[in-house]
CSV table of C-alpha atoms and ligand atoms in Angstrom, one decimal:
chain,number,residue,atom,x,y,z
L,1,MET,CA,22.7,24.3,32.4
L,2,ILE,CA,23.9,23.9,28.4
L,3,PRO,CA,21.2,24.5,26.4
L,4,PRO,CA,19.2,21.4,24.4
L,5,ILE,CA,20.5,20.6,21.5
L,6,PRO,CA,18.9,20.4,17.9
L,7,LEU,CA,17.0,17.0,17.3
L,8,HIS,CA,18.7,16.6,14.6
L,9,GLU,CA,22.0,16.7,16.2
L,10,ALA,CA,20.9,15.0,19.2
L,11,GLN,CA,19.7,12.3,16.8
L,12,ALA,CA,22.7,11.7,14.5
L,13,ARG,CA,25.0,11.6,18.5
L,14,LEU,CA,22.8,8.6,19.4
L,15,LEU,CA,23.5,7.1,16.3
L,16,GLU,CA,26.9,7.6,16.0
L,17,LEU,CA,27.4,5.4,20.3
L,18,VAL,CA,25.2,2.6,18.6
L,19,ARG,CA,26.9,-0.3,17.5
L,20,GLN,CA,24.8,-3.3,14.9
L,21,THR,CA,24.9,-6.4,16.2
L,22,PRO,CA,26.5,-9.7,14.9
L,23,VAL,CA,25.8,-11.0,12.1
L,24,GLU,CA,23.8,-14.5,12.2
L,25,THR,CA,22.8,-16.7,9.0
L,26,VAL,CA,18.7,-17.9,10.1
L,27,PRO,CA,16.2,-19.7,7.7
L,28,CYS,CA,14.0,-16.7,5.8
L,29,GLU,CA,11.4,-16.9,7.9
L,30,ASP,CA,13.3,-15.9,11.2
L,31,ALA,CA,14.3,-12.6,9.6
L,32,LEU,CA,10.7,-11.6,9.8
L,33,GLY,CA,10.8,-8.2,10.6
L,34,ARG,CA,15.1,-7.6,11.0
L,35,TYR,CA,17.0,-5.9,8.3
L,36,LEU,CA,19.4,-7.8,5.0
L,37,ALA,CA,23.3,-7.9,6.8
L,38,GLU,CA,23.7,-8.8,3.0
L,39,PRO,CA,23.1,-8.4,-0.3
L,40,VAL,CA,21.4,-10.6,-1.2
L,41,LEU,CA,22.3,-12.4,-4.6
L,42,ALA,CA,19.9,-14.7,-7.2
L,43,GLY,CA,20.7,-18.6,-7.2
L,44,ARG,CA,18.8,-18.9,-10.0
L,45,ARG,CA,16.7,-16.7,-13.0
L,46,GLN,CA,12.8,-16.0,-12.6
L,47,PRO,CA,11.3,-16.7,-14.8
L,48,SER,CA,13.4,-19.6,-15.9
L,49,ALA,CA,12.0,-19.5,-19.5
L,50,ASP,CA,8.9,-17.9,-20.9
L,51,LEU,CA,5.7,-18.1,-19.8
L,52,SER,CA,2.2,-18.1,-20.3
L,53,ALA,CA,0.9,-15.5,-18.4
L,54,MET,CA,-2.9,-16.8,-19.1
L,55,ASP,CA,-5.0,-20.2,-20.0
L,56,GLY,CA,-5.3,-20.9,-23.6
L,57,PHE,CA,-3.3,-21.8,-26.2
L,58,ALA,CA,-0.2,-21.6,-27.5
L,59,VAL,CA,0.5,-21.0,-30.7
L,60,ALA,CA,3.3,-20.4,-33.6
L,61,ALA,CA,2.8,-18.0,-36.6
L,62,ASP,CA,-1.2,-17.3,-38.0
L,63,GLY,CA,-3.5,-19.4,-37.5
L,64,PRO,CA,-6.0,-21.5,-38.1
L,65,TRP,CA,-3.3,-24.5,-35.9
L,66,ARG,CA,-3.5,-27.5,-35.0
L,67,ILE,CA,-3.2,-28.6,-31.3
L,68,VAL,CA,-0.6,-31.1,-31.1
L,69,GLY,CA,-0.3,-31.2,-27.7
L,70,GLU,CA,0.0,-29.4,-23.9
L,71,SER,CA,1.9,-27.8,-22.1
L,72,ARG,CA,1.2,-28.0,-17.9
L,73,CYS,CA,2.3,-26.6,-14.9
L,74,GLY,CA,5.9,-28.8,-14.2
L,75,ALA,CA,5.3,-31.1,-17.3
L,76,PRO,CA,6.7,-28.2,-20.4
L,77,PHE,CA,5.4,-29.5,-23.9
L,78,GLU,CA,9.0,-30.8,-24.9
L,79,GLY,CA,8.2,-30.7,-28.5
L,80,THR,CA,8.7,-27.3,-31.2
L,81,LEU,CA,6.2,-26.2,-33.2
L,82,LYS,CA,5.8,-25.3,-36.7
L,83,PRO,CA,4.2,-22.8,-38.0
L,84,GLY,CA,-0.3,-23.8,-38.4
L,85,GLU,CA,0.0,-25.6,-35.1
L,86,ALA,CA,-0.9,-24.8,-30.9
L,87,THR,CA,-0.8,-27.1,-27.5
L,88,LYS,CA,-3.6,-26.5,-24.8
L,89,ILE,CA,-1.4,-23.7,-21.9
L,90,SER,CA,-2.0,-23.7,-18.0
L,91,THR,CA,-1.0,-20.1,-16.7
L,92,GLY,CA,2.1,-20.3,-15.6
L,93,ALA,CA,3.1,-23.8,-18.1
L,94,HIS,CA,6.5,-23.1,-19.9
L,95,MET,CA,5.8,-21.6,-23.6
L,96,PRO,CA,7.2,-24.1,-26.3
L,97,VAL,CA,9.6,-23.8,-28.6
L,98,GLY,CA,8.0,-22.1,-31.7
L,99,ALA,CA,5.4,-20.7,-29.6
L,100,ASP,CA,5.0,-16.7,-30.6
L,101,ALA,CA,1.8,-16.0,-29.2
L,102,VAL,CA,-0.9,-17.0,-27.1
L,103,VAL,CA,-4.6,-17.8,-27.5
L,104,VAL,CA,-6.9,-17.1,-23.9
L,105,ILE,CA,-9.4,-19.3,-24.0
L,106,GLU,CA,-12.3,-16.9,-24.2
L,107,ASP,CA,-11.3,-16.3,-27.1
L,108,ALA,CA,-10.8,-20.1,-28.6
L,109,GLU,CA,-13.1,-21.4,-31.2
L,110,LEU,CA,-12.0,-25.3,-31.5
L,111,GLY,CA,-13.5,-27.5,-34.1
L,112,ASP,CA,-12.6,-31.2,-36.0
L,113,ALA,CA,-9.2,-32.9,-35.7
L,114,ASN,CA,-8.1,-30.9,-33.1
L,115,SER,CA,-8.4,-27.7,-34.9
L,116,LEU,CA,-8.0,-24.1,-33.5
L,117,ARG,CA,-9.4,-20.5,-34.5
L,118,ALA,CA,-9.3,-17.1,-33.0
L,119,ALA,CA,-12.2,-15.4,-31.9
L,120,GLU,CA,-9.8,-12.5,-31.9
L,121,THR,CA,-6.7,-12.3,-33.9
L,122,PRO,CA,-3.7,-12.8,-30.8
L,123,VAL,CA,-0.5,-10.2,-31.0
L,124,PRO,CA,2.8,-11.8,-30.4
L,125,GLY,CA,4.3,-11.2,-27.3
L,126,ARG,CA,0.8,-11.1,-25.8
L,127,HIS,CA,0.1,-12.6,-22.6
L,128,ILE,CA,3.9,-14.3,-22.2
L,129,ARG,CA,5.7,-13.6,-18.7
L,130,ARG,CA,10.0,-13.9,-20.8
L,131,ALA,CA,12.3,-15.1,-18.5
L,132,GLY,CA,14.2,-13.4,-16.7
L,133,GLU,CA,11.7,-10.4,-16.4
L,134,ASP,CA,12.0,-10.6,-12.6
L,135,PHE,CA,15.3,-11.0,-11.7
L,136,GLU,CA,17.9,-13.3,-13.8
L,137,ALA,CA,20.2,-15.1,-12.0
L,138,GLY,CA,23.3,-13.2,-10.3
L,139,SER,CA,21.6,-10.0,-9.9
L,140,ARG,CA,20.9,-8.3,-6.4
L,141,ILE,CA,18.0,-9.1,-5.4
L,142,LEU,CA,18.2,-6.8,-2.2
L,143,ASP,CA,20.0,-4.5,-0.7
L,144,ALA,CA,22.2,-4.4,2.4
L,145,GLY,CA,19.7,-2.8,4.8
L,146,THR,CA,16.6,-3.6,3.7
L,147,ARG,CA,13.7,-4.2,6.4
L,148,VAL,CA,12.9,-8.3,5.7
L,149,MET,CA,8.9,-8.9,5.5
L,150,ALA,CA,6.7,-11.1,3.8
L,151,PRO,CA,7.3,-10.0,0.1
L,152,GLN,CA,11.2,-9.8,0.9
L,153,ILE,CA,11.0,-13.7,2.2
L,154,ALA,CA,9.0,-14.8,-1.0
L,155,LEU,CA,11.4,-13.2,-3.5
L,156,ALA,CA,14.3,-15.0,-1.3
L,157,ARG,CA,13.0,-18.1,-1.7
L,158,MET,CA,11.2,-17.8,-5.3
L,159,ALA,CA,16.0,-16.9,-6.0
L,160,GLY,CA,17.2,-20.0,-4.0
L,161,GLU,CA,18.2,-18.8,-0.7
L,162,SER,CA,16.4,-21.0,2.7
L,163,ALA,CA,18.7,-18.4,4.6
L,164,LEU,CA,19.0,-14.8,4.8
L,165,ARG,CA,22.8,-13.5,7.1
L,166,VAL,CA,20.9,-10.7,9.4
L,167,ARG,CA,21.6,-9.2,12.9
L,168,ALA,CA,21.1,-11.0,16.1
L,169,VAL,CA,18.3,-9.4,18.1
L,170,PRO,CA,19.2,-7.3,20.1
L,171,LYS,CA,18.2,-6.7,24.0
L,172,LEU,CA,16.4,-4.3,25.6
L,173,SER,CA,15.5,-3.4,29.1
L,174,ILE,CA,12.9,-1.4,29.9
L,175,LEU,CA,12.9,0.2,34.5
L,176,GLU,CA,10.2,2.8,35.1
L,177,CYS,CA,11.5,4.4,37.7
L,178,GLY,CA,8.9,6.4,40.8
L,179,ASP,CA,7.7,6.6,44.3
L,180,GLU,CA,4.3,6.8,43.0
L,181,LEU,CA,4.1,4.0,40.6
L,182,ALA,CA,2.1,0.8,41.1
L,183,GLU,CA,3.1,-1.8,39.8
L,184,ASP,CA,-0.5,-3.1,39.7
L,185,GLN,CA,-2.8,-1.4,38.8
L,186,ALA,CA,-5.9,-2.7,40.0
L,187,ASP,CA,-3.7,-2.1,43.3
L,188,CYS,CA,-3.0,1.7,42.6
L,189,ALA,CA,-3.6,4.1,45.7
L,190,ALA,CA,-4.9,7.5,45.9
L,191,HIS,CA,-0.9,8.9,46.2
L,192,GLN,CA,0.0,5.8,43.3
L,193,ILE,CA,-0.9,5.9,39.4
L,194,PRO,CA,-0.1,2.3,37.6
L,195,ALA,CA,3.0,2.5,35.8
L,196,THR,CA,2.0,2.3,32.7
L,197,ASN,CA,4.9,3.7,30.5
L,198,GLY,CA,6.7,0.4,30.6
L,199,ALA,CA,4.3,-1.3,28.7
L,200,MET,CA,3.8,1.4,26.3
L,201,LEU,CA,7.7,1.1,25.6
L,202,ARG,CA,7.5,-2.8,25.6
L,203,ALA,CA,4.3,-2.4,23.0
L,204,MET,CA,6.1,0.3,20.8
L,205,ALA,CA,9.7,-1.8,21.0
L,206,LYS,CA,7.8,-5.0,18.8
L,207,ALA,CA,7.6,-3.4,16.1
L,208,GLU,CA,11.1,-4.4,16.0
L,209,ARG,CA,12.9,-7.8,16.1
L,210,VAL,CA,14.1,-7.7,19.6
L,211,HIS,CA,14.4,-9.4,23.6
L,212,ILE,CA,12.6,-7.4,25.8
L,213,GLU,CA,13.4,-7.4,30.3
L,214,HIS,CA,10.8,-5.2,31.7
L,215,GLY,CA,11.0,-5.7,35.5
L,216,PRO,CA,8.7,-3.6,38.9
L,217,PRO,CA,9.1,-0.4,38.9
L,218,VAL,CA,12.5,1.1,40.8
L,219,ALA,CA,12.2,3.2,43.5
L,220,ASP,CA,13.3,7.3,43.5
L,221,ASN,CA,16.9,6.2,44.9
L,222,LEU,CA,19.9,6.2,44.1
L,223,ASP,CA,20.6,3.3,45.8
L,224,SER,CA,17.9,1.1,43.8
L,225,LEU,CA,18.7,3.1,41.2
L,226,ILE,CA,22.0,1.8,40.8
L,227,ALA,CA,21.3,-1.3,41.4
L,228,ALA,CA,19.0,-1.9,38.7
L,229,VAL,CA,21.4,-0.1,36.6
L,230,GLU,CA,23.9,-3.3,37.4
L,231,ALA,CA,21.1,-5.4,36.8
L,232,GLN,CA,20.9,-5.0,33.4
L,233,SER,CA,25.0,-4.2,32.5
L,234,ALA,CA,23.9,-7.1,29.9
L,235,ALA,CA,21.0,-5.1,27.7
L,236,ASP,CA,22.4,-3.7,24.1
L,237,LEU,CA,19.8,-0.5,25.1
L,238,LEU,CA,18.5,0.0,28.5
L,239,VAL,CA,15.8,2.7,28.7
L,240,PHE,CA,14.7,4.7,31.9
L,241,SER,CA,11.5,6.3,31.6
L,242,GLY,CA,11.1,9.4,34.8
L,243,GLY,CA,12.9,10.9,37.0
L,244,ALA,CA,15.1,12.2,33.9
L,245,SER,CA,14.6,16.2,34.8
L,246,VAL,CA,15.4,18.0,37.7
L,247,GLY,CA,13.6,18.0,40.6
L,248,ASP,CA,15.5,16.5,44.1
L,249,HIS,CA,14.1,13.1,43.0
L,250,ASP,CA,15.1,12.7,39.7
L,251,LEU,CA,17.6,10.7,40.1
L,252,VAL,CA,18.3,9.2,37.2
L,253,ARG,CA,21.1,10.4,36.2
L,254,PRO,CA,22.9,11.6,39.6
L,255,ALA,CA,23.1,7.1,39.5
L,256,LEU,CA,24.4,7.2,35.9
L,257,GLU,CA,27.2,8.6,36.9
L,258,ARG,CA,27.5,6.9,39.9
L,259,SER,CA,27.3,3.7,38.2
L,260,GLY,CA,30.4,5.1,35.9
L,261,ALA,CA,28.1,5.5,32.3
L,262,ASN,CA,29.2,8.6,30.6
L,263,ILE,CA,26.7,10.9,30.0
L,264,ASP,CA,26.5,12.4,26.5
L,265,PHE,CA,24.1,15.1,26.9
L,266,TRP,CA,21.5,15.5,28.4
L,267,ARG,CA,17.7,17.6,27.0
L,268,VAL,CA,17.5,17.9,23.4
L,269,ALA,CA,15.4,21.4,22.1
L,270,ILE,CA,11.8,18.9,21.3
L,271,LYS,CA,8.0,19.5,23.0
L,272,PRO,CA,7.6,17.3,24.2
L,273,GLY,CA,10.5,15.7,25.4
L,274,LYS,CA,13.2,18.0,26.0
L,275,PRO,CA,14.9,16.5,29.3
L,276,LEU,CA,15.8,13.3,27.7
L,277,MET,CA,18.9,12.0,28.2
L,278,VAL,CA,21.8,9.8,26.4
L,279,ALA,CA,24.8,8.0,28.3
L,280,THR,CA,26.9,4.5,27.6
L,281,ARG,CA,28.7,2.0,30.3
L,282,GLY,CA,30.8,0.2,28.0
L,283,SER,CA,29.0,-0.8,24.7
L,284,GLN,CA,26.2,-0.2,26.6
L,285,ILE,CA,23.5,2.2,25.5
L,286,ILE,CA,21.3,3.9,28.0
L,287,LEU,CA,18.4,6.4,26.8
L,288,GLY,CA,16.9,8.2,29.9
L,289,LEU,CA,13.0,9.2,28.6
L,290,PRO,CA,11.3,11.5,30.8
L,291,GLY,CA,8.6,10.1,33.0
L,292,ASN,CA,5.4,12.1,31.2
L,293,PRO,CA,3.7,8.9,29.0
L,294,VAL,CA,3.6,12.2,25.7
L,295,SER,CA,6.9,12.2,26.3
L,296,SER,CA,8.2,8.8,26.8
L,297,TYR,CA,6.2,7.9,23.6
L,298,VAL,CA,7.5,10.9,21.6
L,299,THR,CA,10.7,10.3,22.0
L,300,ALA,CA,10.7,6.5,22.3
L,301,PHE,CA,9.3,7.1,18.6
L,302,LEU,CA,12.4,9.6,18.0
L,303,PHE,CA,15.4,7.6,20.0
L,304,MET,CA,14.7,4.3,21.2
L,305,LEU,CA,13.0,3.1,18.1
L,306,PRO,CA,16.0,4.6,15.8
L,307,ALA,CA,18.6,3.0,17.8
L,308,LEU,CA,16.9,-0.2,17.7
L,309,ARG,CA,17.1,-0.1,14.3
L,310,LYS,CA,20.9,1.2,14.5
L,311,MET,CA,21.8,-2.4,15.9
L,312,LEU,CA,19.6,-3.9,13.4
L,313,GLY,CA,21.0,-2.8,10.8
L,314,ALA,CA,18.7,-0.8,9.2
L,315,GLU,CA,19.7,1.2,6.4
L,316,ARG,CA,16.4,4.3,7.5
L,317,CYS,CA,17.3,4.3,10.8
L,318,ILE,CA,15.3,7.8,11.1
L,319,PRO,CA,11.4,8.0,10.7
L,320,HIS,CA,10.9,10.6,7.8
L,321,PRO,CA,8.4,13.1,8.1
L,322,LEU,CA,4.7,12.7,5.2
L,323,ALA,CA,3.6,16.7,3.7
L,324,LEU,CA,-0.1,16.6,4.6
L,325,PRO,CA,-2.9,19.4,4.8
L,326,CYS,CA,-3.5,20.6,7.9
L,327,SER,CA,-7.3,21.2,9.3
L,328,GLU,CA,-6.3,24.1,10.8
L,329,ALA,CA,-3.7,27.0,10.9
L,330,LEU,CA,-0.7,26.9,13.2
L,331,PRO,CA,1.4,29.4,15.0
L,332,GLU,CA,4.7,29.9,14.7
L,333,GLY,CA,7.7,27.7,16.1
L,334,GLY,CA,8.7,28.4,19.4
L,335,PRO,CA,12.4,27.9,20.3
L,336,ARG,CA,12.1,23.6,20.9
L,337,ARG,CA,10.6,21.6,17.6
L,338,THR,CA,7.0,20.8,18.8
L,339,PHE,CA,5.3,17.5,18.6
L,340,ILE,CA,1.2,18.3,17.7
L,341,ARG,CA,-0.9,15.4,18.4
L,342,ALA,CA,-3.5,15.0,15.3
L,343,ARG,CA,-5.6,13.0,13.6
L,344,LEU,CA,-5.7,11.7,10.2
L,345,GLU,CA,-9.1,12.9,8.6
L,346,ASN,CA,-9.7,12.0,4.5
L,347,GLY,CA,-6.0,12.1,4.8
L,348,THR,CA,-5.7,15.9,6.3
L,349,ALA,CA,-4.5,16.3,9.8
L,350,VAL,CA,-6.9,17.8,13.0
L,351,PRO,CA,-4.9,18.3,15.9
L,352,LEU,CA,-6.1,17.3,18.9
L,353,ALA,CA,-7.4,20.0,21.2
L,354,GLN,CA,-5.8,18.3,24.6
L,355,GLN,CA,-1.8,18.8,23.9
L,356,SER,CA,-1.0,18.2,27.5
L,357,SER,CA,2.1,15.1,27.4
L,358,GLY,CA,0.3,13.4,30.6
L,359,ALA,CA,-3.1,12.8,28.3
L,360,LEU,CA,-3.2,9.9,27.2
L,361,GLY,CA,-7.0,9.5,26.2
L,362,ALA,CA,-5.4,12.0,23.2
L,363,LEU,CA,-2.2,10.0,22.7
L,364,ALA,CA,-4.3,7.2,22.0
L,365,GLN,CA,-6.5,8.8,19.2
L,366,THR,CA,-3.1,10.2,17.5
L,367,ASP,CA,-2.8,8.4,14.3
L,368,VAL,CA,0.1,11.0,13.2
L,369,LEU,CA,2.4,13.8,15.2
L,370,ILE,CA,2.7,17.2,13.2
L,371,GLU,CA,6.4,18.5,13.0
L,372,ARG,CA,6.9,22.5,13.5
L,373,ALA,CA,10.1,23.6,13.4
L,374,GLU,CA,12.3,25.8,15.7
L,375,HIS,CA,11.1,29.2,14.7
L,376,CYS,CA,9.0,28.3,11.9
L,377,ALA,CA,7.0,30.2,9.9
L,378,ALA,CA,3.1,30.4,10.5
L,379,THR,CA,0.4,28.4,8.1
L,380,ASP,CA,-2.6,28.7,6.5
L,381,ALA,CA,-5.3,26.2,7.4
L,382,GLY,CA,-4.9,23.4,4.9
L,383,ALA,CA,-1.5,24.0,4.5
L,384,HIS,CA,0.7,20.7,4.1
L,385,VAL,CA,2.8,20.4,7.1
L,386,PRO,CA,5.3,17.5,7.6
L,387,ALA,CA,4.0,14.8,9.9
L,388,TYR,CA,4.7,11.1,11.2
L,389,LEU,CA,2.6,8.7,10.5
L,390,LEU,CA,2.1,6.7,13.5
L,391,GLY,CA,0.4,3.6,12.5
L,392,ASN,CA,3.1,2.9,9.8
L,393,GLY,CA,5.6,0.3,11.8
L,394,TYR,CA,6.3,4.0,12.7
L,395,LEU,CA,8.6,4.6,10.1
L,396,ALA,CA,6.7,6.8,7.4
B,401,LIG,N1,11.5,22.9,36.9
B,401,LIG,C1,11.2,21.9,36.6
B,401,LIG,N2,10.2,21.0,36.2
B,401,LIG,C2,10.1,20.7,35.0
B,401,LIG,C3,11.1,20.5,34.4
B,401,LIG,C4,12.0,21.2,33.9
B,401,LIG,O1,12.6,21.6,32.4
B,401,LIG,N3,12.0,22.3,34.9
B,401,LIG,N4,10.9,19.9,32.3
B,401,LIG,C5,9.7,19.4,32.0
B,401,LIG,C6,8.7,18.0,31.6
B,401,LIG,S1,9.3,19.0,30.0
B,401,LIG,C7,9.0,16.9,31.6
B,401,LIG,S2,8.7,15.8,29.9
B,401,LIG,C8,9.1,16.3,32.6
B,401,LIG,C9,9.9,15.4,33.1
B,401,LIG,O2,9.9,15.0,34.5
B,401,LIG,P1,10.3,12.8,34.2
B,401,LIG,O3,11.5,12.4,33.9
B,401,LIG,O4,12.1,13.6,36.1
B,401,LIG,O5,9.2,12.2,35.2
B,401,LIG,P2,8.8,12.2,36.5
B,401,LIG,O6,9.2,13.2,37.5
B,401,LIG,O7,9.5,11.1,37.1
B,401,LIG,O8,8.0,12.0,36.0
B,401,LIG,C10,6.6,13.5,34.5
B,401,LIG,C11,5.4,12.7,35.0
B,401,LIG,O9,5.0,11.0,34.0
B,401,LIG,C12,4.3,10.1,35.4
B,401,LIG,N5,5.5,9.6,34.9
B,401,LIG,C13,6.3,9.2,35.3
B,401,LIG,N6,6.5,7.7,35.0
B,401,LIG,C14,5.6,7.1,34.2
B,401,LIG,C15,5.5,5.3,34.4
B,401,LIG,N7,5.8,4.5,34.0
B,401,LIG,N8,3.8,5.3,33.6
B,401,LIG,C16,2.5,6.2,33.8
B,401,LIG,N9,3.3,7.5,34.3
B,401,LIG,C17,4.9,8.0,35.3
B,401,LIG,C18,5.1,10.6,37.0
B,401,LIG,O10,3.7,10.2,37.9
B,401,LIG,C19,4.7,12.1,36.4
B,401,LIG,O11,3.3,12.6,36.5
B,401,LIG,O12,9.2,16.9,33.9
B,401,LIG,C20,9.2,18.4,33.2
B,401,LIG,N10,9.8,19.5,34.7
B,402,LIG,O1,9.3,18.1,27.1
B,402,LIG,MO1,8.1,17.8,28.2
B,402,LIG,O2,8.5,16.3,27.7
B,402,LIG,O3,7.0,19.1,27.5
B,402,LIG,O4,6.3,17.5,28.5
């Protein structure tokens, strides 16, 4: 049997196989959660003119001043201020031509005949937002591969864009296999378990923009598995859960081979998640995730989500760990890269006692996955260790 391959090689091989979906133009808000296919260039300058950052008075030269008008948002003062003149001004309104400072309303002392004095001498340039300080017309404000979230939608609109170029939402199909899986968790005999991984993988996939198909569990027999593969040939990414190991009833690999799929690799040197399989069938990518629920979760985090991100054109597809202090001493690493489930307490990773790859109770308490590289040195309590944050859109 070929030995398991290292994680980084396996991720690189998967991403090499994955093709990006076609580019389309969509209204800014429909780009939410997708990744830009092209850079965005600003169609206008922001601010388009010098603006006041405070409510008060725009003043020219030294005081006292005479108030000669007002500059409001949407209704700038049209004239030019001469030394000793001022206008009332609102936050965000254009600075009148000739004005060089702002007297905030709290410092303004108003006298007769529109006269103005300042309790504090205004500093020229202070409280003024300069034209173009956010961005200049024609400048590159967003790079290709950037994820479109609320700030990017706002920025694109401010730059004059009504639509964005992003990649089409990929189709994901999830198939969970096993004769023991009960589709209805309320109707689960003693020899069965509720089918769980499909719902979990579906929930994880929703961190990305994706169309998901997820049918009832598939039985552990070759004909059913082959029929399920055929029925899902339109999916960009087909994800199996279960049946990936070496038992007599682990039939995903033979079913894929009979369906004409090409197995790229099987088994990765990680714990949990070793029996992971990656295959292609035409342009379709197929992932065989191990059935143990925690193994399914970890391999979906390390392979399924990166594959979806690559399809969507993300600049960074693979999650990166942060360095977090660990509350406990950890032994040296073994032959498989290991992901330890841990809680976060005041910025410290606290490993959970239960590390079984079947234990969903512990997974549900997990905030971070501590990564122990193959054969890494033992670490003391308090030492910083690589850890992946799970609650951050799955990308640290
Ligand atoms: N002789 C060996 N046995 C095993 C090896 C090995 O190298 N040699 N690897 C072990 C490892 S590691 C894992 S992980 C599992 C993976 O096995 P499978 O992918 O074949 O998974 P199943 O046998 O189908 O199921 C394992 C376990 O998970 C439960 N399961 C499966 N699907 C679901 C689901 N959709 N929802 C909830 N729970 C599910 C299933 O009932 C089993 O309890 O193999 C080891 N064995
Ligand atoms: O690798 Mo298995 O996923 O250890 O339980």
